[in-house]
């Protein structure tokens, strides 16, 4: 695909193209940031209005039963389960990814305290999303039992980091910055062969790449709904626990929603059987309700088609940037090998921040991540091949014309 006309032809043949109609996309915008905040499903505005005016406004407290509010975390978890190779009853949608990671880590460490109490190492990745590393550090500090974090990186590959002292391996399936994709089944098998349990962060995977938690024999997983699942800003996250672990121990954020009979109002804690023990307290029902709108669109798409198109958009983007912007100092930081990348593509540029601000002002919305990384999310549900062509054209104009050098593009907002 070398011309815009080639891209338009590819759009006409694209089996996922009709799904774009289900999203509200502002005119004049090419949105390449669906890996950070997904777009608005058209159904979500109506759903929000009905939850607020009918279920809350008219139903009032009766809606906990009559509108199914109480069961939402598990009912929507069952839907999400289909996207990550899990079964009904294994997922709840609740809290944030950070909190869910804390719960999963606590449960995994408790299991190991019984199985192999001498294990004191939690392996993660230096390049992991910082919240994952911060939550691990918080847990270590809380426990005060001599746990340590061991970070894999170019100097310390996973094979060398694994030994008999490792309790848990907590990794992001797709790296938030580079888009690098781990082989979940292979890494899990390797961790298990050393007696370690795995926690997978699927923030950049759910709805973006095929995931098979059951087939990979994974132990725990957490992830976001507001990225590729288009659930809305700050929408609740999810947690999955392999059934062999679920009822072994309870997680320490043992609020009343995780109790076996919350409305007994008993003094003593008794964890609910099954995945409900991973809940904590009352959920943000308006926000949680909207998760379903994005999930329904994702479930209507064939995940293999989504993956195929995601990789084709990525190949096209890489090829166009490297050919049309060849004289500029852009370096691909995403693996070129399709089997090793997720659904976004990142390039380094020495003035990446300014370049991204100039792109955004021209309606091409991606984002910037330290250090120097321009990040472009390629979301097959609502992006086409011609969009990719047009985005690269704008990038070329910004770089050729050096418009990014204007002073206003250096100012930083609170969120980058
Ligand atoms: C986006 C992201 C998060 C976000 O965590 P929150 O608690 O929802 O803010 C966590 N982990 C990874 C890998 C992410 O990409």
Short mmCIF file of C-alpha atoms and ligand atoms in Angstrom, two decimals:
data_model
loop_
_atom_site.label_atom_id
_atom_site.label_comp_id
_atom_site.label_asym_id
_atom_site.label_seq_id
_atom_site.Cartn_x
_atom_site.Cartn_y
_atom_site.Cartn_z
CA UNK A 1 0.00 0.00 0.00
CA UNK A 2 1.92 2.98 -1.25
CA UNK A 3 -0.74 5.50 -2.14
CA UNK A 4 -3.76 6.91 -0.39
CA UNK A 5 -5.95 5.22 -3.02
CA UNK A 6 -4.47 1.83 -2.02
CA UNK A 7 -5.47 2.58 1.55
CA UNK A 8 -8.98 3.56 0.54
CA UNK A 9 -9.31 0.25 -1.31
CA UNK A 10 -8.16 -1.62 1.77
CA UNK A 11 -10.82 0.21 3.79
CA UNK A 12 -13.51 -0.92 1.34
CA UNK A 13 -12.47 -4.56 1.81
CA UNK A 14 -12.17 -4.29 5.61
CA UNK A 15 -14.72 -6.56 7.38
CA UNK A 16 -14.42 -4.49 10.59
CA UNK A 17 -15.10 -1.14 8.88
CA UNK A 18 -18.85 -1.08 9.72
CA UNK A 19 -18.06 -1.09 13.47
CA UNK A 20 -16.80 2.49 13.19
CA UNK A 21 -20.44 3.58 12.92
CA UNK A 22 -20.96 2.53 16.52
CA UNK A 23 -18.54 5.15 17.82
CA UNK A 24 -18.80 8.91 18.18
CA UNK A 25 -15.71 10.29 16.44
CA UNK A 26 -15.29 14.07 16.25
CA UNK A 27 -14.88 15.54 12.75
CA UNK A 28 -11.38 16.52 11.74
CA UNK A 29 -9.68 14.23 14.26
CA UNK A 30 -7.56 11.15 13.59
CA UNK A 31 -7.51 9.44 16.96
CA UNK A 32 -4.35 7.44 17.62
CA UNK A 33 -4.69 7.33 21.40
CA UNK A 34 -7.23 4.57 21.93
CA UNK A 35 -4.54 2.70 23.84
CA UNK A 36 -4.74 5.37 26.53
CA UNK A 37 -8.37 6.50 26.48
CA UNK A 38 -10.77 4.76 24.11
CA UNK A 39 -13.45 6.69 22.21
CA UNK A 40 -17.12 7.09 23.08
CA UNK A 41 -19.47 4.33 21.92
CA UNK A 42 -22.68 5.94 20.62
CA UNK A 43 -24.70 3.67 22.90
CA UNK A 44 -22.89 4.98 25.99
CA UNK A 45 -24.49 8.43 26.02
CA UNK A 46 -28.00 6.96 25.98
CA UNK A 47 -27.04 4.34 28.54
CA UNK A 48 -25.60 6.98 30.87
CA UNK A 49 -28.79 9.03 30.56
CA UNK A 50 -30.94 6.02 31.36
CA UNK A 51 -28.83 4.90 34.31
CA UNK A 52 -28.94 8.39 35.77
CA UNK A 53 -32.54 9.38 35.10
CA UNK A 54 -34.34 6.01 35.21
CA UNK A 55 -32.30 3.68 37.37
CA UNK A 56 -31.05 6.27 39.83
CA UNK A 57 -33.66 9.04 39.40
CA UNK A 58 -36.78 6.86 39.44
CA UNK A 59 -35.61 3.50 40.71
CA UNK A 60 -33.60 4.97 43.57
CA UNK A 61 -32.30 2.37 45.99
CA UNK A 62 -34.59 -0.31 44.54
CA UNK A 63 -32.26 -0.41 41.51
CA UNK A 64 -29.66 -2.41 43.42
CA UNK A 65 -32.07 -5.29 42.85
CA UNK A 66 -34.39 -4.22 40.04
CA UNK A 67 -31.72 -2.83 37.68
CA UNK A 68 -29.18 -5.50 38.59
CA UNK A 69 -26.64 -3.06 40.01
CA UNK A 70 -25.41 -5.47 42.63
CA UNK A 71 -24.53 -8.14 40.07
CA UNK A 72 -22.90 -5.82 37.54
CA UNK A 73 -19.23 -6.55 38.44
CA UNK A 74 -19.75 -10.28 37.89
CA UNK A 75 -22.22 -10.07 34.99
CA UNK A 76 -19.96 -7.76 32.98
CA UNK A 77 -16.93 -9.78 34.11
CA UNK A 78 -18.51 -12.81 32.42
CA UNK A 79 -18.72 -10.85 29.17
CA UNK A 80 -15.16 -9.61 29.40
CA UNK A 81 -13.98 -13.16 30.17
CA UNK A 82 -14.70 -14.11 26.55
CA UNK A 83 -12.08 -11.63 25.33
CA UNK A 84 -9.27 -12.98 27.50
CA UNK A 85 -9.71 -16.74 27.32
CA UNK A 86 -11.46 -17.07 30.67
CA UNK A 87 -14.70 -18.73 31.72
CA UNK A 88 -17.81 -17.26 33.37
CA UNK A 89 -17.42 -16.80 37.10
CA UNK A 90 -13.70 -16.05 36.88
CA UNK A 91 -13.64 -12.27 36.30
CA UNK A 92 -15.06 -9.24 38.10
CA UNK A 93 -14.99 -5.66 36.86
CA UNK A 94 -14.11 -3.49 39.82
CA UNK A 95 -11.74 -0.90 41.28
CA UNK A 96 -8.62 0.21 39.40
CA UNK A 97 -5.90 -1.81 37.74
CA UNK A 98 -3.48 -0.66 40.44
CA UNK A 99 -5.77 -1.89 43.23
CA UNK A 100 -6.47 -5.16 41.47
CA UNK A 101 -2.75 -5.74 41.07
CA UNK A 102 -2.36 -5.21 44.80
CA UNK A 103 -5.06 -7.79 45.53
CA UNK A 104 -3.63 -10.33 43.08
CA UNK A 105 -0.12 -9.85 44.44
CA UNK A 106 -1.31 -10.27 48.01
CA UNK A 107 -3.15 -13.48 47.14
CA UNK A 108 -0.21 -14.86 45.16
CA UNK A 109 2.21 -14.14 48.01
CA UNK A 110 -0.14 -15.80 50.52
CA UNK A 111 -0.29 -18.92 48.36
CA UNK A 112 3.50 -18.98 48.17
CA UNK A 113 3.87 -18.43 51.94
CA UNK A 114 2.21 -21.81 52.37
CA UNK A 115 3.74 -23.62 49.42
CA UNK A 116 7.26 -22.22 49.56
CA UNK A 117 7.71 -19.82 52.48
CA UNK A 118 11.39 -19.10 51.74
CA UNK A 119 10.61 -17.38 48.44
CA UNK A 120 11.05 -13.63 48.84
CA UNK A 121 11.55 -12.23 45.32
CA UNK A 122 8.96 -10.53 43.13
CA UNK A 123 10.15 -10.30 39.53
CA UNK A 124 8.92 -7.51 37.28
CA UNK A 125 10.30 -5.46 34.40
CA UNK A 126 12.28 -2.21 34.65
CA UNK A 127 10.31 -0.94 31.67
CA UNK A 128 6.93 -1.89 33.18
CA UNK A 129 4.21 0.71 33.63
CA UNK A 130 5.26 2.54 36.80
CA UNK A 131 2.07 1.92 38.79
CA UNK A 132 2.81 -1.81 38.70
CA UNK A 133 6.27 -1.22 40.15
CA UNK A 134 4.92 1.24 42.73
CA UNK A 135 2.25 -1.20 43.92
CA UNK A 136 4.86 -3.95 44.28
CA UNK A 137 7.04 -1.57 46.30
CA UNK A 138 4.06 -0.62 48.45
CA UNK A 139 3.32 -4.26 49.16
CA UNK A 140 6.94 -5.00 50.07
CA UNK A 141 6.99 -2.04 52.43
CA UNK A 142 3.69 -3.05 54.01
CA UNK A 143 4.65 -6.67 54.61
CA UNK A 144 8.05 -5.95 56.18
CA UNK A 145 9.06 -9.56 55.61
CA UNK A 146 12.21 -9.12 53.58
CA UNK A 147 10.60 -9.23 50.15
CA UNK A 148 12.53 -7.66 47.30
CA UNK A 149 11.74 -6.60 43.75
CA UNK A 150 13.99 -7.93 40.98
CA UNK A 151 13.66 -6.14 37.64
CA UNK A 152 14.39 -7.77 34.32
CA UNK A 153 15.97 -5.58 31.63
CA UNK A 154 18.61 -5.83 28.89
CA UNK A 155 21.26 -6.78 31.46
CA UNK A 156 19.06 -9.28 33.29
CA UNK A 157 16.85 -11.36 31.00
CA UNK A 158 14.00 -13.35 32.51
CA UNK A 159 15.87 -16.66 32.24
CA UNK A 160 18.58 -15.30 34.52
CA UNK A 161 16.20 -13.59 36.92
CA UNK A 162 14.31 -16.80 37.67
CA UNK A 163 15.56 -19.00 40.45
CA UNK A 164 14.21 -20.78 43.52
CA UNK A 165 13.85 -17.53 45.47
CA UNK A 166 11.18 -16.11 43.14
CA UNK A 167 7.63 -16.12 44.49
CA UNK A 168 5.83 -14.13 41.80
CA UNK A 169 6.47 -12.87 38.27
CA UNK A 170 4.35 -9.77 37.55
CA UNK A 171 4.59 -8.51 33.98
CA UNK A 172 2.62 -6.45 31.52
CA UNK A 173 1.63 -8.57 28.54
CA UNK A 174 2.09 -5.63 26.14
CA UNK A 175 4.58 -2.94 27.13
CA UNK A 176 2.90 0.46 27.45
CA UNK A 177 5.79 2.34 25.86
CA UNK A 178 7.34 0.09 23.23
CA UNK A 179 4.37 -2.14 22.43
CA UNK A 180 6.53 -5.23 22.99
CA UNK A 181 4.37 -8.34 23.48
CA UNK A 182 5.42 -11.17 25.79
CA UNK A 183 4.65 -14.77 24.87
CA UNK A 184 2.26 -15.40 27.75
CA UNK A 185 2.23 -19.18 27.53
CA UNK A 186 6.03 -19.49 27.24
CA UNK A 187 6.79 -17.01 30.05
CA UNK A 188 4.19 -18.60 32.31
CA UNK A 189 5.61 -22.08 31.67
CA UNK A 190 9.12 -20.83 32.43
CA UNK A 191 7.96 -19.14 35.67
CA UNK A 192 6.10 -22.28 36.73
CA UNK A 193 9.13 -24.45 36.04
CA UNK A 194 10.89 -22.40 38.74
CA UNK A 195 7.93 -22.64 41.10
CA UNK A 196 6.84 -19.00 40.64
CA UNK A 197 3.28 -17.76 40.11
CA UNK A 198 2.41 -15.25 37.35
CA UNK A 199 0.38 -12.05 37.38
CA UNK A 200 -0.34 -10.59 33.95
CA UNK A 201 -1.30 -6.95 33.45
CA UNK A 202 -3.53 -6.87 30.37
CA UNK A 203 -4.02 -3.08 30.26
CA UNK A 204 -2.80 -2.92 26.65
CA UNK A 205 -4.06 -6.36 25.68
CA UNK A 206 -7.77 -6.74 26.49
CA UNK A 207 -9.68 -5.96 23.30
CA UNK A 208 -6.44 -5.38 21.37
CA UNK A 209 -4.68 -8.72 21.04
CA UNK A 210 -5.91 -12.30 21.44
CA UNK A 211 -5.41 -13.44 25.05
CA UNK A 212 -5.78 -16.99 26.31
CA UNK A 213 -5.37 -16.99 30.07
CA UNK A 214 -6.70 -20.52 30.47
CA UNK A 215 -4.67 -21.94 27.60
CA UNK A 216 -1.56 -20.18 28.92
CA UNK A 217 -2.10 -21.70 32.36
CA UNK A 218 -1.72 -18.22 33.90
CA UNK A 219 -2.39 -17.63 37.61
CA UNK A 220 -3.73 -14.07 37.95
CA UNK A 221 -4.53 -11.21 35.56
CA UNK A 222 -5.65 -7.60 35.86
CA UNK A 223 -6.35 -4.89 33.31
CA UNK A 224 -8.14 -1.72 32.20
CA UNK A 225 -11.45 -1.19 30.47
CA UNK A 226 -10.93 2.46 29.51
CA UNK A 227 -8.23 1.77 26.89
CA UNK A 228 -9.04 -0.63 24.05
CA UNK A 229 -12.41 -1.54 25.58
CA UNK A 230 -13.75 2.03 25.29
CA UNK A 231 -15.49 2.11 28.67
CA UNK A 232 -14.83 5.77 29.49
CA UNK A 233 -12.38 7.79 31.61
CA UNK A 234 -11.65 6.08 34.91
CA UNK A 235 -14.04 3.19 34.24
CA UNK A 236 -13.47 0.26 36.61
CA UNK A 237 -10.78 -2.30 35.83
CA UNK A 238 -10.92 -6.09 35.96
CA UNK A 239 -9.33 -8.99 37.77
CA UNK A 240 -9.15 -12.67 36.81
CA UNK A 241 -8.01 -15.48 39.07
CA UNK A 242 -7.36 -19.04 37.92
CA UNK A 243 -10.02 -21.25 39.53
CA UNK A 244 -7.36 -23.41 41.19
CA UNK A 245 -6.35 -20.38 43.28
CA UNK A 246 -9.62 -18.52 43.84
CA UNK A 247 -10.77 -20.07 47.08
CA UNK A 248 -7.35 -20.77 48.60
CA UNK A 249 -6.92 -17.42 50.37
CA UNK A 250 -8.60 -14.11 50.49
CA UNK A 251 -7.19 -10.82 49.42
CA UNK A 252 -6.60 -8.22 52.15
CA UNK A 253 -8.89 -5.46 50.84
CA UNK A 254 -11.67 -7.52 52.33
CA UNK A 255 -14.52 -5.06 52.22
CA UNK A 256 -18.15 -6.00 52.62
CA UNK A 257 -18.72 -6.61 48.91
CA UNK A 258 -16.32 -9.52 49.15
CA UNK A 259 -18.21 -11.10 52.08
CA UNK A 260 -20.16 -14.31 51.54
CA UNK A 261 -23.35 -12.67 52.89
CA UNK A 262 -22.81 -8.89 52.92
CA UNK A 263 -26.32 -8.13 54.15
CA UNK A 264 -26.02 -10.33 57.21
CA UNK A 265 -24.00 -7.40 58.58
CA UNK A 266 -21.99 -9.93 60.56
CA UNK A 267 -19.06 -8.92 62.74
CA UNK A 268 -16.82 -11.66 61.45
CA UNK A 269 -15.42 -11.73 57.96
CA UNK A 270 -16.19 -14.68 55.75
CA UNK A 271 -14.91 -14.44 52.17
CA UNK A 272 -17.40 -15.06 49.38
CA UNK A 273 -16.86 -18.28 47.47
CA UNK A 274 -15.46 -17.60 44.02
CA UNK A 275 -14.31 -14.47 42.27
CA UNK A 276 -16.60 -12.15 44.27
CA UNK A 277 -14.04 -12.28 47.08
CA UNK A 278 -11.93 -10.00 44.89
CA UNK A 279 -14.43 -7.16 45.22
CA UNK A 280 -14.00 -4.60 47.97
CA UNK A 281 -16.74 -1.98 48.40
CA UNK A 282 -19.57 -0.22 46.57
CA UNK A 283 -18.86 0.26 42.88
CA UNK A 284 -19.23 3.41 40.70
CA UNK A 285 -22.43 2.18 39.07
CA UNK A 286 -22.81 4.89 36.42
CA UNK A 287 -19.30 4.32 35.16
CA UNK A 288 -19.50 0.55 35.55
CA UNK A 289 -22.73 0.42 33.53
CA UNK A 290 -21.03 2.05 30.56
CA UNK A 291 -18.39 -0.68 30.41
CA UNK A 292 -21.03 -2.85 28.76
CA UNK A 293 -21.38 -0.54 25.72
CA UNK A 294 -17.72 -0.86 24.78
CA UNK A 295 -17.65 -4.57 25.60
CA UNK A 296 -20.62 -5.30 23.34
CA UNK A 297 -18.83 -3.76 20.35
CA UNK A 298 -15.62 -5.65 21.10
CA UNK A 299 -17.58 -8.89 21.41
CA UNK A 300 -19.28 -8.26 18.05
CA UNK A 301 -15.87 -8.27 16.35
CA UNK A 302 -13.94 -11.41 15.46
CA UNK A 303 -10.78 -11.18 17.58
CA UNK A 304 -8.69 -12.81 14.85
CA UNK A 305 -9.83 -10.13 12.40
CA UNK A 306 -9.03 -7.47 15.00
CA UNK A 307 -5.51 -8.84 15.38
CA UNK A 308 -5.00 -9.16 11.62
CA UNK A 309 -6.08 -5.56 11.03
CA UNK A 310 -4.14 -4.23 14.01
CA UNK A 311 -0.93 -5.72 12.62
CA UNK A 312 -1.71 -4.54 9.09
CA UNK A 313 -2.30 -0.98 10.36
CA UNK A 314 0.96 -1.21 12.30
CA UNK A 315 2.92 -2.49 9.28
CA UNK A 316 1.44 0.29 7.15
CA UNK A 317 2.23 2.96 9.71
CA UNK A 318 5.84 1.80 10.13
CA UNK A 319 6.37 1.50 6.40
CA UNK A 320 4.90 4.95 5.63
CA UNK A 321 6.77 6.73 8.44
CA UNK A 322 10.07 5.13 7.47
CA UNK A 323 9.67 5.88 3.77
CA UNK A 324 7.98 9.29 3.85
CA UNK A 325 9.80 10.77 6.87
CA UNK A 326 13.14 9.07 6.16
CA UNK A 327 15.30 12.18 6.48
CA UNK A 328 14.08 12.90 10.04
CA UNK A 329 15.59 11.44 13.23
CA UNK A 330 12.80 8.95 13.99
CA UNK A 331 13.73 5.57 15.47
CA UNK A 332 11.26 2.72 15.73
CA UNK A 333 11.17 1.39 19.31
CA UNK A 334 8.39 -1.15 18.68
CA UNK A 335 9.36 -4.67 17.61
CA UNK A 336 9.12 -4.99 13.83
CA UNK A 337 8.19 -8.66 14.21
CA UNK A 338 4.35 -8.78 14.28
CA UNK A 339 4.39 -11.75 16.66
CA UNK A 340 6.16 -9.61 19.25
CA UNK A 341 4.07 -6.45 19.19
CA UNK A 342 0.72 -5.29 20.52
CA UNK A 343 -1.56 -2.69 18.93
CA UNK A 344 0.45 0.51 19.17
CA UNK A 345 3.59 1.70 17.43
CA UNK A 346 6.16 4.05 18.97
CA UNK A 347 8.96 6.09 17.52
CA UNK A 348 11.65 8.05 19.32
CA UNK A 349 12.37 11.59 18.22
CA UNK A 350 14.77 13.94 20.07
CA UNK A 351 11.96 16.51 20.27
CA UNK A 352 9.16 14.00 20.66
CA UNK A 353 7.13 16.12 23.05
CA UNK A 354 7.01 19.16 20.77
CA UNK A 355 6.33 17.06 17.68
CA UNK A 356 3.36 15.41 19.41
CA UNK A 357 1.91 18.76 20.50
CA UNK A 358 2.15 20.03 16.92
CA UNK A 359 0.41 16.86 15.67
CA UNK A 360 -2.38 17.20 18.22
CA UNK A 361 -2.99 20.82 17.19
CA UNK A 362 -3.46 19.53 13.63
CA UNK A 363 -6.01 16.93 14.73
CA UNK A 364 -3.73 13.87 14.86
CA UNK A 365 -4.01 12.77 18.48
CA UNK A 366 -1.38 10.38 19.78
CA UNK A 367 0.59 10.81 22.98
CA UNK A 368 4.06 11.25 24.36
CA UNK A 369 5.89 9.09 26.87
CA UNK A 370 9.26 9.74 28.45
CA UNK A 371 11.91 9.50 27.13
CA UNK A 372 11.37 11.05 23.69
CA UNK A 373 8.71 8.53 22.66
CA UNK A 374 5.86 9.33 20.27
CA UNK A 375 3.16 6.73 20.79
CA UNK A 376 0.47 5.91 18.21
CA UNK A 377 -2.40 3.59 19.12
CA UNK A 378 -3.85 1.68 16.16
CA UNK A 379 -7.35 0.61 17.11
CA UNK A 380 -8.95 -1.65 14.48
CA UNK A 381 -12.54 -1.08 15.65
CA UNK A 382 -12.65 2.53 14.50
CA UNK A 383 -9.50 3.35 12.52
CA UNK A 384 -9.01 2.74 8.81
CA UNK A 385 -6.03 2.45 6.50
CA UNK A 386 -6.65 5.89 4.96
CA UNK A 387 -6.62 7.37 8.49
CA UNK A 388 -3.12 5.98 8.91
CA UNK A 389 -2.05 7.44 5.59
CA UNK A 390 -3.47 10.85 6.52
CA UNK A 391 -1.81 10.80 9.95
CA UNK A 392 1.60 10.11 8.41
CA UNK A 393 1.02 12.93 5.91
CA UNK A 394 0.45 15.34 8.82
CA UNK A 395 3.53 13.99 10.63
CA UNK A 396 5.56 14.56 7.47
CA UNK A 397 4.30 18.15 7.18
CA UNK A 398 5.09 18.90 10.84
CA UNK A 399 8.61 17.50 10.45
CA UNK A 400 9.37 18.91 6.97
CA UNK A 401 8.07 22.35 7.93
CA UNK A 402 9.70 22.24 11.39
CA UNK A 403 6.50 23.68 12.80
CA UNK A 404 7.11 21.77 16.04
CA UNK A 405 9.83 24.33 16.85
CA UNK A 406 7.24 26.95 17.77
CA UNK A 407 7.58 27.93 21.39
CA UNK A 408 4.05 27.02 22.47
CA UNK A 409 4.64 23.33 21.73
CA UNK A 410 7.15 23.13 24.58
CA UNK A 411 4.66 23.93 27.32
CA UNK A 412 3.69 20.91 29.39
CA UNK A 413 0.23 20.09 30.71
CA UNK A 414 -0.36 18.03 33.86
CA UNK A 415 -1.12 14.96 31.74
CA UNK A 416 1.07 14.14 28.75
C1 LIG B 1 -2.82 2.15 31.92
C2 LIG B 1 -2.14 1.13 32.76
C3 LIG B 1 -2.46 1.00 34.12
C4 LIG B 1 -3.42 1.95 34.77
O1 LIG B 1 -3.67 1.68 36.09
P1 LIG B 1 -4.85 2.44 36.84
O2 LIG B 1 -4.80 1.93 38.20
O3 LIG B 1 -6.12 2.11 36.11
O4 LIG B 1 -4.58 3.91 36.73
C5 LIG B 1 -1.86 -0.03 34.82
N1 LIG B 1 -0.96 -0.85 34.24
C6 LIG B 1 -0.61 -0.72 32.95
C7 LIG B 1 0.37 -1.67 32.32
C8 LIG B 1 -1.18 0.28 32.16
O5 LIG B 1 -0.85 0.42 30.88
#
